[in-house]
mmCIF file of C-alpha atoms and ligand atoms in Angstrom:
data_model
loop_
_atom_site.group_PDB
_atom_site.id
_atom_site.type_symbol
_atom_site.label_atom_id
_atom_site.label_comp_id
_atom_site.label_asym_id
_atom_site.label_seq_id
_atom_site.Cartn_x
_atom_site.Cartn_y
_atom_site.Cartn_z
ATOM 1 C CA MET A 1 -6.495 23.582 -71.422
ATOM 2 C CA PRO A 2 -3.247 23.531 -73.373
ATOM 3 C CA ALA A 3 -0.058 24.798 -71.918
ATOM 4 C CA GLN A 4 0.821 28.421 -72.045
ATOM 5 C CA GLY A 5 4.014 29.765 -73.459
ATOM 6 C CA GLN A 6 6.609 31.647 -71.575
ATOM 7 C CA HIS A 7 5.714 34.921 -69.992
ATOM 8 C CA ARG A 8 9.030 36.582 -69.806
ATOM 9 C CA LYS A 9 10.484 38.804 -72.409
ATOM 10 C CA PRO A 10 13.729 37.353 -73.639
ATOM 11 C CA ARG A 11 16.651 39.734 -73.490
ATOM 12 C CA SER A 12 19.712 40.218 -75.640
ATOM 13 C CA LEU A 13 18.028 38.480 -78.514
ATOM 14 C CA ASN A 14 19.667 40.509 -81.182
ATOM 15 C CA ARG A 15 23.125 39.486 -80.145
ATOM 16 C CA LEU A 16 22.151 35.857 -79.790
ATOM 17 C CA THR A 17 20.522 35.783 -83.176
ATOM 18 C CA ARG A 18 23.605 37.228 -84.773
ATOM 19 C CA VAL A 19 25.767 34.649 -83.114
ATOM 20 C CA CYS A 20 23.507 31.984 -84.518
ATOM 21 C CA LEU A 21 23.729 33.341 -88.036
ATOM 22 C CA VAL A 22 27.471 33.605 -87.956
ATOM 23 C CA ALA A 23 27.817 30.098 -86.580
ATOM 24 C CA GLY A 24 25.520 28.822 -89.279
ATOM 25 C CA THR A 25 27.926 29.802 -91.986
ATOM 26 C CA GLY A 26 30.651 27.573 -90.563
ATOM 27 C CA ALA A 27 32.755 26.501 -93.475
ATOM 28 C CA ALA A 28 33.620 22.921 -94.122
ATOM 29 C CA ALA A 29 37.202 22.009 -93.431
ATOM 30 C CA VAL A 30 39.483 22.664 -96.311
ATOM 31 C CA ALA A 31 41.662 19.684 -96.884
ATOM 32 C CA LEU A 32 44.975 21.073 -97.992
ATOM 33 C CA PRO A 33 47.931 18.957 -98.928
ATOM 34 C CA LEU A 34 50.999 19.548 -96.875
ATOM 35 C CA VAL A 35 53.857 20.578 -99.089
ATOM 36 C CA GLY A 36 56.952 18.619 -98.414
ATOM 37 C CA VAL A 37 59.948 20.915 -98.633
ATOM 38 C CA ALA A 38 62.571 19.567 -96.297
ATOM 39 C CA GLN A 39 63.955 17.091 -98.808
ATOM 40 C CA SER A 40 64.983 19.322 -101.665
ATOM 41 C CA ALA A 41 66.088 22.044 -99.291
ATOM 42 C CA SER A 42 68.600 19.711 -97.725
ATOM 43 C CA ALA A 43 70.946 20.155 -100.659
ATOM 44 C CA ALA A 44 73.537 22.436 -99.161
ATOM 45 C CA GLU A 45 73.395 25.797 -100.765
ATOM 46 C CA PRO A 46 76.811 27.324 -101.225
ATOM 47 C CA ALA A 47 77.035 30.795 -99.784
ATOM 48 C CA LYS A 48 78.737 31.859 -102.998
ATOM 49 C CA ALA A 49 75.744 31.084 -105.167
ATOM 50 C CA PRO A 50 74.375 34.405 -106.369
ATOM 51 C CA ALA A 51 70.825 34.986 -105.292
ATOM 52 C CA ALA A 52 69.995 36.458 -108.675
ATOM 53 C CA ALA A 53 70.909 33.350 -110.650
ATOM 54 C CA THR A 54 68.857 33.340 -113.793
ATOM 55 C CA ALA A 55 66.354 30.663 -114.595
ATOM 56 C CA LYS A 56 67.578 30.332 -118.157
ATOM 57 C CA ALA A 57 68.623 26.905 -119.304
ATOM 58 C CA GLN A 58 72.282 26.705 -120.036
ATOM 59 C CA ASP A 59 74.064 23.896 -121.788
ATOM 60 C CA TYR A 60 77.548 22.865 -120.827
ATOM 61 C CA THR A 61 79.930 20.315 -122.286
ATOM 62 C CA VAL A 62 82.124 18.515 -119.818
ATOM 63 C CA VAL A 63 85.869 18.871 -120.425
ATOM 64 C CA ARG A 64 88.785 16.828 -119.110
ATOM 65 C CA GLY A 65 89.422 17.436 -115.411
ATOM 66 C CA ASP A 66 85.877 18.613 -114.670
ATOM 67 C CA THR A 67 84.022 17.582 -111.590
ATOM 68 C CA LEU A 68 80.440 18.464 -110.793
ATOM 69 C CA ALA A 69 81.647 20.506 -107.843
ATOM 70 C CA LYS A 70 84.071 22.454 -110.004
ATOM 71 C CA ILE A 71 81.438 23.115 -112.654
ATOM 72 C CA ALA A 72 78.915 24.148 -110.043
ATOM 73 C CA THR A 73 81.331 26.586 -108.440
ATOM 74 C CA THR A 74 82.685 28.029 -111.665
ATOM 75 C CA HIS A 75 79.228 28.613 -113.122
ATOM 76 C CA HIS A 76 77.532 29.602 -109.894
ATOM 77 C CA VAL A 77 75.057 26.800 -110.198
ATOM 78 C CA LYS A 78 72.202 27.305 -107.810
ATOM 79 C CA GLY A 79 72.087 24.446 -105.340
ATOM 80 C CA GLY A 80 75.695 23.425 -105.890
ATOM 81 C CA TRP A 81 76.939 20.129 -107.287
ATOM 82 C CA LYS A 82 74.088 18.126 -105.796
ATOM 83 C CA ALA A 83 71.516 20.199 -107.615
ATOM 84 C CA LEU A 84 73.611 19.932 -110.755
ATOM 85 C CA TYR A 85 73.707 16.164 -110.398
ATOM 86 C CA ASP A 86 69.935 16.018 -109.747
ATOM 87 C CA ALA A 87 69.273 18.030 -112.890
ATOM 88 C CA ASN A 88 71.494 15.753 -114.986
ATOM 89 C CA LYS A 89 71.042 12.388 -113.360
ATOM 90 C CA LYS A 90 69.861 10.750 -116.556
ATOM 91 C CA ALA A 91 72.905 11.849 -118.493
ATOM 92 C CA ILE A 92 75.455 11.245 -115.755
ATOM 93 C CA GLY A 93 74.197 7.967 -114.359
ATOM 94 C CA ALA A 94 74.372 6.467 -110.910
ATOM 95 C CA ASN A 95 77.774 7.820 -109.941
ATOM 96 C CA PRO A 96 78.094 11.607 -109.671
ATOM 97 C CA SER A 97 81.892 11.417 -109.450
ATOM 98 C CA LEU A 98 82.180 9.889 -112.896
ATOM 99 C CA ILE A 99 81.537 12.391 -115.660
ATOM 100 C CA ARG A 100 83.171 11.943 -119.016
ATOM 101 C CA PRO A 101 84.481 14.689 -121.262
ATOM 102 C CA GLY A 102 82.076 15.575 -124.067
ATOM 103 C CA LEU A 103 79.032 14.936 -121.950
ATOM 104 C CA HIS A 104 76.327 17.557 -122.455
ATOM 105 C CA ILE A 105 74.690 18.698 -119.273
ATOM 106 C CA THR A 106 72.477 21.582 -118.263
ATOM 107 C CA LEU A 107 73.513 24.119 -115.680
ATOM 108 C CA ASP A 108 69.908 25.085 -115.082
ATOM 109 C CA THR A 109 68.818 23.710 -111.744
ATOM 110 C CA THR A 110 65.907 26.124 -111.406
ATOM 111 C CA PRO A 111 63.032 23.691 -111.990
ATOM 112 C CA ALA A 112 64.075 21.621 -109.015
ATOM 113 C CA ALA A 113 65.053 24.559 -106.852
ATOM 114 C CA ALA A 114 62.032 26.760 -107.462
ATOM 115 C CA PRO A 115 59.401 24.720 -105.617
ATOM 116 C CA ALA A 116 61.685 24.371 -102.628
ATOM 117 C CA ALA A 117 62.205 28.111 -102.439
ATOM 118 C CA LYS A 118 58.540 29.037 -102.854
ATOM 119 C CA ALA A 119 56.875 26.330 -100.838
ATOM 120 C CA PRO A 120 57.618 27.603 -97.328
ATOM 121 C CA ALA A 121 56.015 30.981 -98.029
ATOM 122 C CA LYS A 122 52.897 29.407 -99.521
ATOM 123 C CA LYS A 123 52.681 26.780 -96.856
ATOM 124 C CA ALA A 124 52.126 29.128 -93.923
ATOM 125 C CA ALA A 125 48.758 30.523 -94.973
ATOM 126 C CA PRO A 126 46.899 27.328 -95.960
ATOM 127 C CA VAL A 127 47.954 25.515 -92.807
ATOM 128 C CA LYS A 128 46.597 28.325 -90.639
ATOM 129 C CA LYS A 129 43.345 28.332 -92.579
ATOM 130 C CA ALA A 130 42.915 24.605 -92.154
ATOM 131 C CA ALA A 131 43.500 24.876 -88.422
ATOM 132 C CA ALA A 132 40.926 27.637 -88.058
ATOM 133 C CA ALA A 133 38.320 25.682 -89.979
ATOM 134 C CA ALA A 134 38.768 22.543 -87.926
ATOM 135 C CA PRO A 135 36.528 23.495 -84.951
ATOM 136 C CA ALA A 136 33.631 24.383 -87.237
ATOM 137 C CA ALA A 137 33.990 21.084 -89.015
ATOM 138 C CA ALA A 138 34.126 19.148 -85.773
ATOM 139 C CA LYS A 139 30.906 20.761 -84.638
ATOM 140 C CA LYS A 140 29.205 19.510 -87.757
ATOM 141 C CA ALA A 141 29.959 15.899 -86.930
ATOM 142 C CA ASP A 142 27.045 13.895 -88.267
ATOM 143 C CA THR A 143 25.215 12.212 -85.401
ATOM 144 C CA GLY A 144 21.806 12.249 -87.039
ATOM 145 C CA TRP A 145 20.688 14.794 -84.460
ATOM 146 C CA THR A 146 21.036 18.534 -84.246
ATOM 147 C CA ARG A 147 19.800 21.623 -82.410
ATOM 148 C CA PRO A 148 16.502 23.175 -83.478
ATOM 149 C CA VAL A 149 17.820 26.749 -83.739
ATOM 150 C CA GLY A 150 21.601 26.725 -84.017
ATOM 151 C CA ASP A 151 23.444 28.047 -80.993
ATOM 152 C CA ALA A 152 20.511 29.927 -79.474
ATOM 153 C CA ALA A 153 20.461 29.987 -75.680
ATOM 154 C CA ILE A 154 17.687 28.635 -73.518
ATOM 155 C CA GLY A 155 15.664 31.276 -71.681
ATOM 156 C CA THR A 156 13.106 29.335 -69.678
ATOM 157 C CA GLY A 157 14.062 25.765 -68.784
ATOM 158 C CA TYR A 158 12.090 22.570 -68.562
ATOM 159 C CA LYS A 159 9.701 22.108 -65.605
ATOM 160 C CA THR A 160 10.095 25.670 -64.467
ATOM 161 C CA GLY A 161 7.315 25.962 -61.899
ATOM 162 C CA GLY A 162 4.590 28.564 -61.649
ATOM 163 C CA SER A 163 0.928 29.223 -62.070
ATOM 164 C CA MET A 164 1.386 30.358 -65.642
ATOM 165 C CA TRP A 165 1.386 26.781 -66.959
ATOM 166 C CA SER A 166 -1.804 24.761 -66.820
ATOM 167 C CA SER A 167 0.089 21.552 -66.068
ATOM 168 C CA GLY A 168 1.902 23.266 -63.223
ATOM 169 C CA HIS A 169 5.199 23.300 -65.026
ATOM 170 C CA HIS A 170 6.805 24.389 -68.256
ATOM 171 C CA THR A 171 6.484 21.471 -70.682
ATOM 172 C CA GLY A 172 9.496 22.285 -72.826
ATOM 173 C CA VAL A 173 12.405 24.666 -73.157
ATOM 174 C CA ASP A 174 12.349 28.125 -74.699
ATOM 175 C CA PHE A 175 15.119 29.070 -77.096
ATOM 176 C CA LEU A 176 15.752 32.795 -77.317
ATOM 177 C CA VAL A 177 15.336 33.728 -80.955
ATOM 178 C CA TRP A 178 13.711 36.633 -82.732
ATOM 179 C CA SER A 179 10.805 36.061 -85.073
ATOM 180 C CA GLY A 180 11.991 34.993 -88.514
ATOM 181 C CA THR A 181 14.631 32.512 -87.425
ATOM 182 C CA PRO A 182 14.648 29.218 -89.374
ATOM 183 C CA VAL A 183 13.657 26.285 -87.167
ATOM 184 C CA HIS A 184 15.077 22.839 -87.922
ATOM 185 C CA SER A 185 13.924 19.339 -87.150
ATOM 186 C CA VAL A 186 16.324 17.872 -84.589
ATOM 187 C CA ALA A 187 16.246 14.509 -86.384
ATOM 188 C CA ALA A 188 14.624 12.656 -89.246
ATOM 189 C CA GLY A 189 10.927 11.926 -88.865
ATOM 190 C CA THR A 190 7.383 12.403 -90.113
ATOM 191 C CA VAL A 191 5.271 15.515 -89.632
ATOM 192 C CA VAL A 192 2.094 14.659 -87.665
ATOM 193 C CA HIS A 193 0.873 18.222 -87.075
ATOM 194 C CA ALA A 194 1.551 21.559 -88.740
ATOM 195 C CA GLY A 195 -0.573 24.605 -87.988
ATOM 196 C CA ALA A 196 -2.684 26.206 -85.262
ATOM 197 C CA ASP A 197 -2.463 24.484 -81.868
ATOM 198 C CA GLY A 198 -4.068 26.624 -79.169
ATOM 199 C CA ALA A 199 -1.649 28.235 -76.756
ATOM 200 C CA TYR A 200 1.272 26.885 -78.803
ATOM 201 C CA GLY A 201 0.201 29.123 -81.667
ATOM 202 C CA ASN A 202 1.341 27.634 -84.949
ATOM 203 C CA ASP A 203 3.421 24.579 -84.228
ATOM 204 C CA VAL A 204 4.949 21.574 -85.949
ATOM 205 C CA ILE A 205 5.000 18.129 -84.329
ATOM 206 C CA ILE A 206 7.313 15.454 -85.714
ATOM 207 C CA LYS A 207 7.329 11.746 -84.920
ATOM 208 C CA HIS A 208 10.748 10.106 -84.862
ATOM 209 C CA ALA A 209 11.923 6.537 -85.387
ATOM 210 C CA ASP A 210 12.215 5.911 -81.637
ATOM 211 C CA GLY A 211 8.512 6.668 -81.171
ATOM 212 C CA LYS A 212 9.112 10.049 -79.520
ATOM 213 C CA TYR A 213 7.672 13.335 -80.745
ATOM 214 C CA THR A 214 9.273 16.764 -80.947
ATOM 215 C CA LEU A 215 7.195 19.934 -80.964
ATOM 216 C CA TYR A 216 8.221 23.377 -82.213
ATOM 217 C CA GLY A 217 5.863 26.068 -80.968
ATOM 218 C CA HIS A 218 4.936 29.750 -81.482
ATOM 219 C CA LEU A 219 6.036 29.642 -85.133
ATOM 220 C CA THR A 220 5.236 32.470 -87.492
ATOM 221 C CA ARG A 221 4.401 29.660 -89.881
ATOM 222 C CA PRO A 222 5.259 26.033 -90.622
ATOM 223 C CA VAL A 223 7.009 25.283 -93.923
ATOM 224 C CA VAL A 224 6.110 21.590 -93.918
ATOM 225 C CA SER A 225 2.780 19.765 -94.000
ATOM 226 C CA VAL A 226 1.251 16.721 -92.281
ATOM 227 C CA GLY A 227 2.510 13.401 -93.626
ATOM 228 C CA GLN A 228 5.731 14.881 -94.963
ATOM 229 C CA THR A 229 8.986 13.152 -94.058
ATOM 230 C CA VAL A 230 11.838 15.371 -92.961
ATOM 231 C CA THR A 231 15.536 14.880 -92.496
ATOM 232 C CA GLU A 232 17.770 15.921 -89.629
ATOM 233 C CA GLY A 233 18.360 19.661 -89.765
ATOM 234 C CA GLN A 234 15.663 20.281 -92.373
ATOM 235 C CA GLU A 235 13.901 23.614 -92.020
ATOM 236 C CA ILE A 236 10.361 22.974 -90.795
ATOM 237 C CA GLY A 237 9.184 26.450 -89.873
ATOM 238 C CA ILE A 238 9.928 30.080 -89.127
ATOM 239 C CA SER A 239 10.088 31.140 -85.495
ATOM 240 C CA GLY A 240 7.676 33.724 -84.170
ATOM 241 C CA ALA A 241 5.424 34.766 -81.317
ATOM 242 C CA THR A 242 2.075 33.149 -82.095
ATOM 243 C CA GLY A 243 -0.109 31.692 -79.351
ATOM 244 C CA ASN A 244 0.226 32.493 -75.690
ATOM 245 C CA VAL A 245 3.469 34.428 -75.475
ATOM 246 C CA THR A 246 4.746 37.796 -74.396
ATOM 247 C CA GLY A 247 7.723 37.763 -76.722
ATOM 248 C CA PRO A 248 9.218 35.828 -79.632
ATOM 249 C CA HIS A 249 10.965 32.538 -78.907
ATOM 250 C CA LEU A 250 10.922 28.902 -79.927
ATOM 251 C CA HIS A 251 9.165 26.544 -77.524
ATOM 252 C CA PHE A 252 10.774 23.125 -78.014
ATOM 253 C CA GLU A 253 9.102 20.130 -76.447
ATOM 254 C CA VAL A 254 9.591 16.355 -76.502
ATOM 255 C CA ARG A 255 6.688 13.971 -75.922
ATOM 256 C CA THR A 256 6.159 10.238 -75.632
ATOM 257 C CA THR A 257 2.787 10.579 -77.401
ATOM 258 C CA PRO A 258 1.378 13.225 -79.774
ATOM 259 C CA ASP A 259 -0.681 14.587 -76.903
ATOM 260 C CA TYR A 260 -0.216 17.323 -74.365
ATOM 261 C CA GLY A 261 0.904 16.107 -70.938
ATOM 262 C CA SER A 262 3.301 13.392 -72.128
ATOM 263 C CA ASP A 263 6.320 15.658 -72.109
ATOM 264 C CA ILE A 264 9.798 14.515 -71.103
ATOM 265 C CA ASP A 265 12.976 16.508 -70.441
ATOM 266 C CA PRO A 266 14.002 17.837 -73.883
ATOM 267 C CA VAL A 267 17.534 18.745 -72.814
ATOM 268 C CA ALA A 268 18.168 15.229 -71.511
ATOM 269 C CA TYR A 269 16.578 13.763 -74.629
ATOM 270 C CA LEU A 270 18.817 15.727 -76.988
ATOM 271 C CA GLY A 271 21.749 14.964 -74.717
ATOM 272 C CA SER A 272 21.106 11.229 -75.053
ATOM 273 C CA HIS A 273 21.576 11.724 -78.782
ATOM 274 C CA GLY A 274 24.815 13.637 -78.416
ATOM 275 C CA VAL A 275 23.359 17.132 -78.765
ATOM 276 C CA THR A 276 24.076 19.644 -76.030
ATOM 277 C CA VAL A 277 21.959 22.756 -75.632
HETATM 278 ZN ZN1 ZN B 301 7.916 27.322 -73.731
#
């Protein structure tokens, strides 16, 4: 006789299922460039510089006795003489203290100053977003192995004793999920069974590269067929309450052969592949 499913009605399924769905939408990390602002902001801003300085380009012709500092002060150049020098470096040359009369320069330092003024405000939001997305991204680390039904909790554990199981113990673990939850292959493999399987109801059995088998029981229906290869995380069926059950859940089992009775601890097995449940 094949094993029987769990005989307890799982509780709080609705909440658990919702948690699973929300977790499933975990966004990938958004890689956002950090905006460097310290450099341009270091140019001392004279207190006298009017905040409402216009962005209009203004030409100025250097006269005898001018210095960049004097010009900057007289014309309320935003950013002071350093900004003025930065905006006219090509015309002035390497030495900001040497400006010759007749030299045409621009008093408009806005292009250089604008990014520095705006960057800090824009910077705050993206950085926060990136930090919030990080945990979700970390969870998605690609190990080649994953959980069968997201973050669903385990109701009845492995080898739970009792007369309800023909082998004398529970041959897998039961994840608490409502009917209709997508079930995923925990790793890449080949489907060796998909359909009716006695007390397991409709189940899917997958053989993996290490020679072990994983079984997903009580499905409403499989969505794969025998001989099909699947990848890690691929949807293989829809959870349900078929077979010998008193309530919907996913019975997840790991075997050393395709046959009943060769079960091993599924939690330890997933754990050995870096997946905690
Ligand atoms: Zn079970």
